[in-house]
Amino acid sequence: MQIVHHNPARFQVGNMASVAVRYPIGHYRVPMYLRGKQVEIIRILGRYINPEEEAFGRNAGSKIWSYLITIPQMKLWPNYMGDENDRLEIEIFEPWLEHLKISNNE
Amino acid sequence: MSNDHTHTHSDHAPILHDEVPCYYEILEISIRELLVEKGLIGPEEIREQIEVLDSRSPALGAKLVARAWVDPEFRKRLLDNGVDAALEMGITSYDDTDFTVLENTDKVHHMIVCTLCSCYPRPILGLPPDWYKSKEYRSRAVREPRAVLAEFGTILPDEIKIVVNDSTANQRYMVLPLRPKGTEHFTEEQLEALVTRDVMIGVKVLHN
């Protein structure tokens, strides 16, 4: 992974974060089902061009951090029918994540 | 019809294009024609790119899986960096996405979906099947993966944890399935033949 000193990743593997609740209109890469949920960072994926800006021709060259996160299915869906260990993993861009006080292991 | 017309016609229905193009088709044609008109891309480049897209198929993914089964070092590299490992096998990427291979174990089963659109590892597996792009699959795979798997004939015991991987931006996923028992003496080619598209999407498992 490239090292970028002036723009370090704000989250580390093991951190818990909260997904922002926002309803912007346009090319957004955060599904509705994830908004407002508490998630765990499991991998720092690197920096990528922000598709939410690029889609409108704005700041197409600016890269932002992207993370792989995980959340138990039980916390995502009321009345989830599968096993309690089932999980969902998804990538998410840093501007959508907010720090939580709690760190590590749910 | 003229009398000297001697060869026989089969009676298939004529192929007609009489449907009115939809909004997005008109948009695509307009943008394409503008790009060509402004000299940014040429018809030859468009044709070449279509040829590249059509040259990709699940057979390429099966090659990666079979190699990973027989070569532990390759397996590590594949799991570590899919784009580079595929390149080793002569499979180039033609876009800017990451190719991430997800390893199934006897305790974890991965299943891939793109809820927002139809993200799919096209350089490796070719074009996605229609059901993968359907609203039904996209909405239900995240919400009730075990029910969806059962409809594909895949019933997994509760002890196996199901991880749904929703692909939304830069990651393109492929599942590395478990190698079936009894294939220890198979050649790499024989192993490749076992690996199907649906197995690499994670809606099917190989029988043990």
GROMACS .gro file of C-alpha atoms in nm:
model
  314
    1MET     CA    1   0.000   0.000   0.000
    2GLN     CA    2   0.127   0.348  -0.076
    3ILE     CA    3   0.224   0.560   0.224
    4VAL     CA    4   0.063   0.902   0.232
    5HIS     CA    5   0.190   1.104   0.526
    6HIS     CA    6  -0.027   1.409   0.481
    7ASN     CA    7  -0.350   1.213   0.480
    8PRO     CA    8  -0.329   0.913   0.715
    9ALA     CA    9  -0.618   0.669   0.752
   10ARG     CA   10  -0.845   0.777   1.039
   11PHE     CA   11  -0.945   0.421   1.128
   12GLN     CA   12  -0.742   0.112   1.213
   13VAL     CA   13  -0.825  -0.256   1.189
   14GLY     CA   14  -1.033  -0.353   1.493
   15ASN     CA   15  -1.189  -0.007   1.536
   16MET     CA   16  -1.563   0.018   1.567
   17ALA     CA   17  -1.727   0.291   1.363
   18SER     CA   18  -2.072   0.420   1.298
   19VAL     CA   19  -2.202   0.465   0.944
   20ALA     CA   20  -2.342   0.812   0.886
   21VAL     CA   21  -2.714   0.860   0.833
   22ARG     CA   22  -2.740   1.085   0.533
   23TYR     CA   23  -2.974   1.086   0.238
   24PRO     CA   24  -2.787   1.257  -0.043
   25ILE     CA   25  -2.918   1.218  -0.395
   26GLY     CA   26  -2.680   1.088  -0.661
   27HIS     CA   27  -2.410   0.828  -0.709
   28TYR     CA   28  -2.363   0.708  -0.350
   29ARG     CA   29  -2.193   0.380  -0.268
   30VAL     CA   30  -2.344   0.314   0.075
   31PRO     CA   31  -2.659   0.100   0.064
   32MET     CA   32  -2.950   0.225   0.274
   33TYR     CA   33  -2.948  -0.089   0.488
   34LEU     CA   34  -2.606   0.006   0.627
   35ARG     CA   35  -2.674   0.365   0.728
   36GLY     CA   36  -2.670   0.429   1.102
   37LYS     CA   37  -2.523   0.086   1.181
   38GLN     CA   38  -2.220   0.010   1.399
   39VAL     CA   39  -1.953  -0.173   1.204
   40GLU     CA   40  -1.604  -0.313   1.262
   41ILE     CA   41  -1.308  -0.223   1.042
   42ILE     CA   42  -1.143  -0.545   0.922
   43ARG     CA   43  -0.908  -0.421   0.649
   44ILE     CA   44  -0.771  -0.091   0.525
   45LEU     CA   45  -0.814  -0.123   0.149
   46GLY     CA   46  -0.620   0.183   0.041
   47ARG     CA   47  -0.704   0.516  -0.119
   48TYR     CA   48  -0.933   0.540  -0.418
   49ILE     CA   49  -1.082   0.813  -0.628
   50ASN     CA   50  -1.404   0.919  -0.461
   51PRO     CA   51  -1.680   0.788  -0.691
   52GLU     CA   52  -1.935   1.014  -0.526
   53GLU     CA   53  -1.747   1.316  -0.661
   54GLU     CA   54  -1.613   1.159  -0.976
   55ALA     CA   55  -1.965   1.073  -1.092
   56PHE     CA   56  -2.031   1.445  -1.124
   57GLY     CA   57  -1.692   1.534  -1.267
   58ARG     CA   58  -1.583   1.697  -0.943
   59ASN     CA   59  -1.245   1.635  -0.779
   60ALA     CA   60  -1.195   1.332  -0.999
   61GLY     CA   61  -0.829   1.318  -0.898
   62SER     CA   62  -0.874   1.321  -0.521
   63LYS     CA   63  -0.838   0.989  -0.346
   64ILE     CA   64  -0.992   0.898  -0.013
   65TRP     CA   65  -0.950   0.602   0.222
   66SER     CA   66  -1.166   0.297   0.178
   67TYR     CA   67  -1.216   0.022   0.436
   68LEU     CA   68  -1.352  -0.329   0.444
   69ILE     CA   69  -1.599  -0.353   0.731
   70THR     CA   70  -1.805  -0.632   0.883
   71ILE     CA   71  -2.131  -0.649   1.075
   72PRO     CA   72  -2.327  -0.949   1.209
   73GLN     CA   73  -2.641  -1.015   1.005
   74MET     CA   74  -2.839  -1.022   1.332
   75LYS     CA   75  -2.755  -0.653   1.383
   76LEU     CA   76  -2.851  -0.566   1.029
   77TRP     CA   77  -3.191  -0.727   0.992
   78PRO     CA   78  -3.464  -0.767   1.249
   79ASN     CA   79  -3.580  -1.131   1.262
   80TYR     CA   80  -3.278  -1.258   1.066
   81MET     CA   81  -3.349  -1.624   0.997
   82GLY     CA   82  -2.995  -1.757   0.956
   83ASP     CA   83  -2.727  -1.846   1.208
   84GLU     CA   84  -2.609  -1.589   1.464
   85ASN     CA   85  -2.254  -1.612   1.329
   86ASP     CA   86  -2.353  -1.508   0.975
   87ARG     CA   87  -2.199  -1.179   0.871
   88LEU     CA   88  -2.193  -0.920   0.597
   89GLU     CA   89  -1.877  -0.759   0.463
   90ILE     CA   90  -1.872  -0.445   0.252
   91GLU     CA   91  -1.630  -0.170   0.153
   92ILE     CA   92  -1.701   0.184   0.269
   93PHE     CA   93  -1.539   0.522   0.209
   94GLU     CA   94  -1.402   0.718   0.503
   95PRO     CA   95  -1.636   1.022   0.486
   96TRP     CA   96  -1.924   0.789   0.572
   97LEU     CA   97  -1.761   0.662   0.892
   98GLU     CA   98  -1.772   0.823   1.236
   99HIS     CA   99  -1.563   0.721   1.537
  100LEU     CA  100  -1.718   0.538   1.828
  101LYS     CA  101  -1.583   0.556   2.183
  102ILE     CA  102  -1.579   0.178   2.215
  103SER     CA  103  -1.294   0.002   2.042
  104ASN     CA  104  -1.251  -0.362   1.951
  105ASN     CA  105  -1.472  -0.668   1.960
  106GLU     CA  106  -1.826  -0.534   1.954
  107MET     CA  107  -3.948  -1.514  -5.426
  108SER     CA  108  -3.757  -1.588  -5.745
  109ASN     CA  109  -3.750  -1.937  -5.892
  110ASP     CA  110  -3.373  -1.963  -5.915
  111HIS     CA  111  -3.359  -1.929  -5.537
  112THR     CA  112  -3.256  -2.288  -5.467
  113HIS     CA  113  -3.114  -2.315  -5.114
  114THR     CA  114  -3.357  -2.401  -4.836
  115HIS     CA  115  -3.442  -2.169  -4.552
  116SER     CA  116  -3.491  -2.294  -4.200
  117ASP     CA  117  -3.811  -2.160  -4.049
  118HIS     CA  118  -3.668  -1.970  -3.755
  119ALA     CA  119  -3.847  -1.648  -3.670
  120PRO     CA  120  -3.693  -1.342  -3.831
  121ILE     CA  121  -3.479  -1.136  -3.591
  122LEU     CA  122  -3.641  -0.797  -3.564
  123HIS     CA  123  -3.537  -0.486  -3.379
  124ASP     CA  124  -3.868  -0.310  -3.363
  125GLU     CA  125  -3.861  -0.210  -2.996
  126VAL     CA  126  -3.831   0.158  -2.915
  127PRO     CA  127  -3.492   0.216  -2.745
  128CYS     CA  128  -3.520   0.304  -2.377
  129TYR     CA  129  -3.386   0.620  -2.217
  130TYR     CA  130  -3.050   0.467  -2.123
  131GLU     CA  131  -2.996   0.314  -2.466
  132ILE     CA  132  -3.051   0.655  -2.624
  133LEU     CA  133  -2.817   0.810  -2.366
  134GLU     CA  134  -2.546   0.550  -2.441
  135ILE     CA  135  -2.576   0.599  -2.818
  136SER     CA  136  -2.564   0.977  -2.780
  137ILE     CA  137  -2.255   0.975  -2.559
  138ARG     CA  138  -2.080   0.721  -2.783
  139GLU     CA  139  -2.151   0.922  -3.096
  140LEU     CA  140  -2.036   1.244  -2.930
  141LEU     CA  141  -1.709   1.083  -2.817
  142VAL     CA  142  -1.647   0.955  -3.170
  143GLU     CA  143  -1.747   1.288  -3.327
  144LYS     CA  144  -1.506   1.477  -3.101
  145GLY     CA  145  -1.228   1.232  -3.190
  146LEU     CA  146  -1.178   1.113  -2.828
  147ILE     CA  147  -1.229   0.749  -2.921
  148GLY     CA  148  -1.273   0.573  -3.253
  149PRO     CA  149  -1.506   0.295  -3.367
  150GLU     CA  150  -1.208   0.059  -3.382
  151GLU     CA  151  -1.133   0.113  -3.012
  152ILE     CA  152  -1.496   0.043  -2.923
  153ARG     CA  153  -1.492  -0.276  -3.131
  154GLU     CA  154  -1.164  -0.387  -2.974
  155GLN     CA  155  -1.296  -0.331  -2.622
  156ILE     CA  156  -1.610  -0.534  -2.696
  157GLU     CA  157  -1.383  -0.810  -2.823
  158VAL     CA  158  -1.183  -0.798  -2.497
  159LEU     CA  159  -1.503  -0.813  -2.290
  160ASP     CA  160  -1.630  -1.109  -2.489
  161SER     CA  161  -1.300  -1.297  -2.456
  162ARG     CA  162  -1.346  -1.334  -2.078
  163SER     CA  163  -1.535  -1.628  -1.932
  164PRO     CA  164  -1.558  -1.839  -1.612
  165ALA     CA  165  -1.292  -2.069  -1.761
  166LEU     CA  166  -1.031  -1.810  -1.659
  167GLY     CA  167  -1.152  -1.809  -1.299
  168ALA     CA  168  -1.147  -2.190  -1.299
  169LYS     CA  169  -0.779  -2.181  -1.402
  170LEU     CA  170  -0.697  -1.961  -1.101
  171VAL     CA  171  -0.890  -2.191  -0.866
  172ALA     CA  172  -0.726  -2.510  -0.997
  173ARG     CA  173  -0.379  -2.357  -0.976
  174ALA     CA  174  -0.447  -2.239  -0.619
  175TRP     CA  175  -0.554  -2.594  -0.526
  176VAL     CA  176  -0.234  -2.752  -0.656
  177ASP     CA  177   0.017  -2.480  -0.570
  178PRO     CA  178   0.011  -2.349  -0.209
  179GLU     CA  179   0.250  -2.064  -0.291
  180PHE     CA  180   0.028  -1.946  -0.576
  181ARG     CA  181  -0.272  -1.975  -0.345
  182LYS     CA  182  -0.108  -1.733  -0.100
  183ARG     CA  183  -0.030  -1.485  -0.376
  184LEU     CA  184  -0.383  -1.513  -0.515
  185LEU     CA  185  -0.539  -1.439  -0.177
  186ASP     CA  186  -0.293  -1.159  -0.115
  187ASN     CA  187  -0.329  -0.975  -0.447
  188GLY     CA  188  -0.571  -1.114  -0.705
  189VAL     CA  189  -0.479  -0.874  -0.983
  190ASP     CA  190  -0.108  -0.966  -0.972
  191ALA     CA  191  -0.174  -1.340  -0.936
  192ALA     CA  192  -0.411  -1.337  -1.234
  193LEU     CA  193  -0.148  -1.152  -1.435
  194GLU     CA  194   0.099  -1.433  -1.358
  195MET     CA  195  -0.145  -1.663  -1.539
  196GLY     CA  196  -0.162  -1.422  -1.831
  197ILE     CA  197  -0.504  -1.281  -1.732
  198THR     CA  198  -0.490  -0.904  -1.761
  199SER     CA  199  -0.720  -0.657  -1.594
  200TYR     CA  200  -0.873  -0.392  -1.818
  201ASP     CA  201  -1.018  -0.162  -1.557
  202ASP     CA  202  -0.911   0.004  -1.234
  203THR     CA  203  -1.080  -0.234  -0.992
  204ASP     CA  204  -0.922  -0.456  -0.725
  205PHE     CA  205  -0.966  -0.829  -0.759
  206THR     CA  206  -1.010  -0.991  -0.419
  207VAL     CA  207  -1.034  -1.368  -0.381
  208LEU     CA  208  -1.232  -1.497  -0.081
  209GLU     CA  209  -1.128  -1.831   0.062
  210ASN     CA  210  -1.397  -2.076   0.166
  211THR     CA  211  -1.306  -2.310   0.452
  212ASP     CA  212  -1.491  -2.592   0.624
  213LYS     CA  213  -1.624  -2.326   0.862
  214VAL     CA  214  -1.685  -2.024   0.635
  215HIS     CA  215  -1.878  -1.986   0.312
  216HIS     CA  216  -1.863  -1.665   0.106
  217MET     CA  217  -2.140  -1.546  -0.123
  218ILE     CA  218  -2.108  -1.246  -0.353
  219VAL     CA  219  -2.364  -0.982  -0.443
  220CYS     CA  220  -2.369  -0.622  -0.559
  221THR     CA  221  -2.675  -0.462  -0.404
  222LEU     CA  222  -2.628  -0.122  -0.568
  223CYS     CA  223  -2.568  -0.229  -0.928
  224SER     CA  224  -2.390  -0.525  -1.090
  225CYS     CA  225  -2.022  -0.510  -0.982
  226TYR     CA  226  -1.865  -0.838  -1.091
  227PRO     CA  227  -1.507  -0.954  -1.167
  228ARG     CA  228  -1.565  -0.921  -1.542
  229PRO     CA  229  -1.195  -0.943  -1.646
  230ILE     CA  230  -1.185  -1.288  -1.480
  231LEU     CA  231  -1.538  -1.431  -1.513
  232GLY     CA  232  -1.680  -1.242  -1.811
  233LEU     CA  233  -2.027  -1.090  -1.801
  234PRO     CA  234  -2.248  -1.168  -1.500
  235PRO     CA  235  -2.555  -1.391  -1.538
  236ASP     CA  236  -2.890  -1.212  -1.561
  237TRP     CA  237  -3.006  -1.334  -1.221
  238TYR     CA  238  -2.702  -1.172  -1.059
  239LYS     CA  239  -2.826  -0.835  -1.186
  240SER     CA  240  -3.189  -0.893  -1.089
  241LYS     CA  241  -3.346  -0.690  -0.807
  242GLU     CA  242  -3.462  -1.012  -0.644
  243TYR     CA  243  -3.112  -1.155  -0.606
  244ARG     CA  244  -2.957  -0.821  -0.511
  245SER     CA  245  -3.208  -0.746  -0.238
  246ARG     CA  246  -3.254  -1.095  -0.101
  247ALA     CA  247  -2.891  -1.216  -0.101
  248VAL     CA  248  -2.798  -0.970   0.174
  249ARG     CA  249  -3.115  -1.018   0.375
  250GLU     CA  250  -3.178  -1.391   0.362
  251PRO     CA  251  -2.869  -1.555   0.212
  252ARG     CA  252  -2.955  -1.904   0.335
  253ALA     CA  253  -3.298  -1.896   0.173
  254VAL     CA  254  -3.147  -1.775  -0.154
  255LEU     CA  255  -2.879  -2.044  -0.139
  256ALA     CA  256  -3.147  -2.309  -0.082
  257GLU     CA  257  -3.320  -2.195  -0.400
  258PHE     CA  258  -2.994  -2.265  -0.582
  259GLY     CA  259  -3.000  -2.611  -0.426
  260THR     CA  260  -2.728  -2.520  -0.178
  261ILE     CA  261  -2.820  -2.606   0.179
  262LEU     CA  262  -2.547  -2.534   0.428
  263PRO     CA  263  -2.551  -2.649   0.792
  264ASP     CA  264  -2.574  -2.375   1.060
  265GLU     CA  265  -2.218  -2.458   1.173
  266ILE     CA  266  -2.089  -2.306   0.852
  267LYS     CA  267  -2.080  -1.929   0.888
  268ILE     CA  268  -2.212  -1.746   0.583
  269VAL     CA  269  -2.036  -1.425   0.491
  270VAL     CA  270  -2.213  -1.215   0.231
  271ASN     CA  271  -1.971  -0.988   0.045
  272ASP     CA  272  -2.149  -0.685  -0.097
  273SER     CA  273  -1.939  -0.531  -0.373
  274THR     CA  274  -2.009  -0.161  -0.399
  275ALA     CA  275  -1.713   0.034  -0.532
  276ASN     CA  276  -1.359  -0.087  -0.605
  277GLN     CA  277  -1.350  -0.449  -0.489
  278ARG     CA  278  -1.443  -0.729  -0.727
  279TYR     CA  279  -1.480  -1.064  -0.556
  280MET     CA  280  -1.440  -1.427  -0.652
  281VAL     CA  281  -1.485  -1.726  -0.423
  282LEU     CA  282  -1.206  -1.982  -0.389
  283PRO     CA  283  -1.409  -2.298  -0.318
  284LEU     CA  284  -1.300  -2.596  -0.111
  285ARG     CA  285  -1.130  -2.863  -0.318
  286PRO     CA  286  -1.356  -3.168  -0.328
  287LYS     CA  287  -1.237  -3.481  -0.157
  288GLY     CA  288  -1.126  -3.764  -0.385
  289THR     CA  289  -0.961  -3.529  -0.636
  290GLU     CA  290  -0.607  -3.577  -0.501
  291HIS     CA  291  -0.494  -3.747  -0.821
  292PHE     CA  292  -0.672  -3.512  -1.063
  293THR     CA  293  -0.464  -3.316  -1.309
  294GLU     CA  294  -0.491  -2.938  -1.308
  295GLU     CA  295  -0.707  -2.959  -1.623
  296GLN     CA  296  -0.943  -3.207  -1.459
  297LEU     CA  297  -0.972  -2.980  -1.158
  298GLU     CA  298  -1.051  -2.679  -1.379
  299ALA     CA  299  -1.341  -2.867  -1.532
  300LEU     CA  300  -1.504  -2.903  -1.188
  301VAL     CA  301  -1.516  -2.531  -1.118
  302THR     CA  302  -1.826  -2.353  -1.245
  303ARG     CA  303  -1.930  -1.989  -1.251
  304ASP     CA  304  -2.190  -2.032  -0.975
  305VAL     CA  305  -1.931  -2.190  -0.747
  306MET     CA  306  -1.707  -1.886  -0.791
  307ILE     CA  307  -1.999  -1.651  -0.712
  308GLY     CA  308  -2.067  -1.859  -0.402
  309VAL     CA  309  -2.423  -1.973  -0.469
  310LYS     CA  310  -2.310  -2.332  -0.517
  311VAL     CA  311  -2.061  -2.564  -0.347
  312LEU     CA  312  -1.870  -2.854  -0.496
  313HIS     CA  313  -1.974  -3.192  -0.364
  314ASN     CA  314  -1.740  -3.366  -0.133
   0.00000   0.00000   0.00000
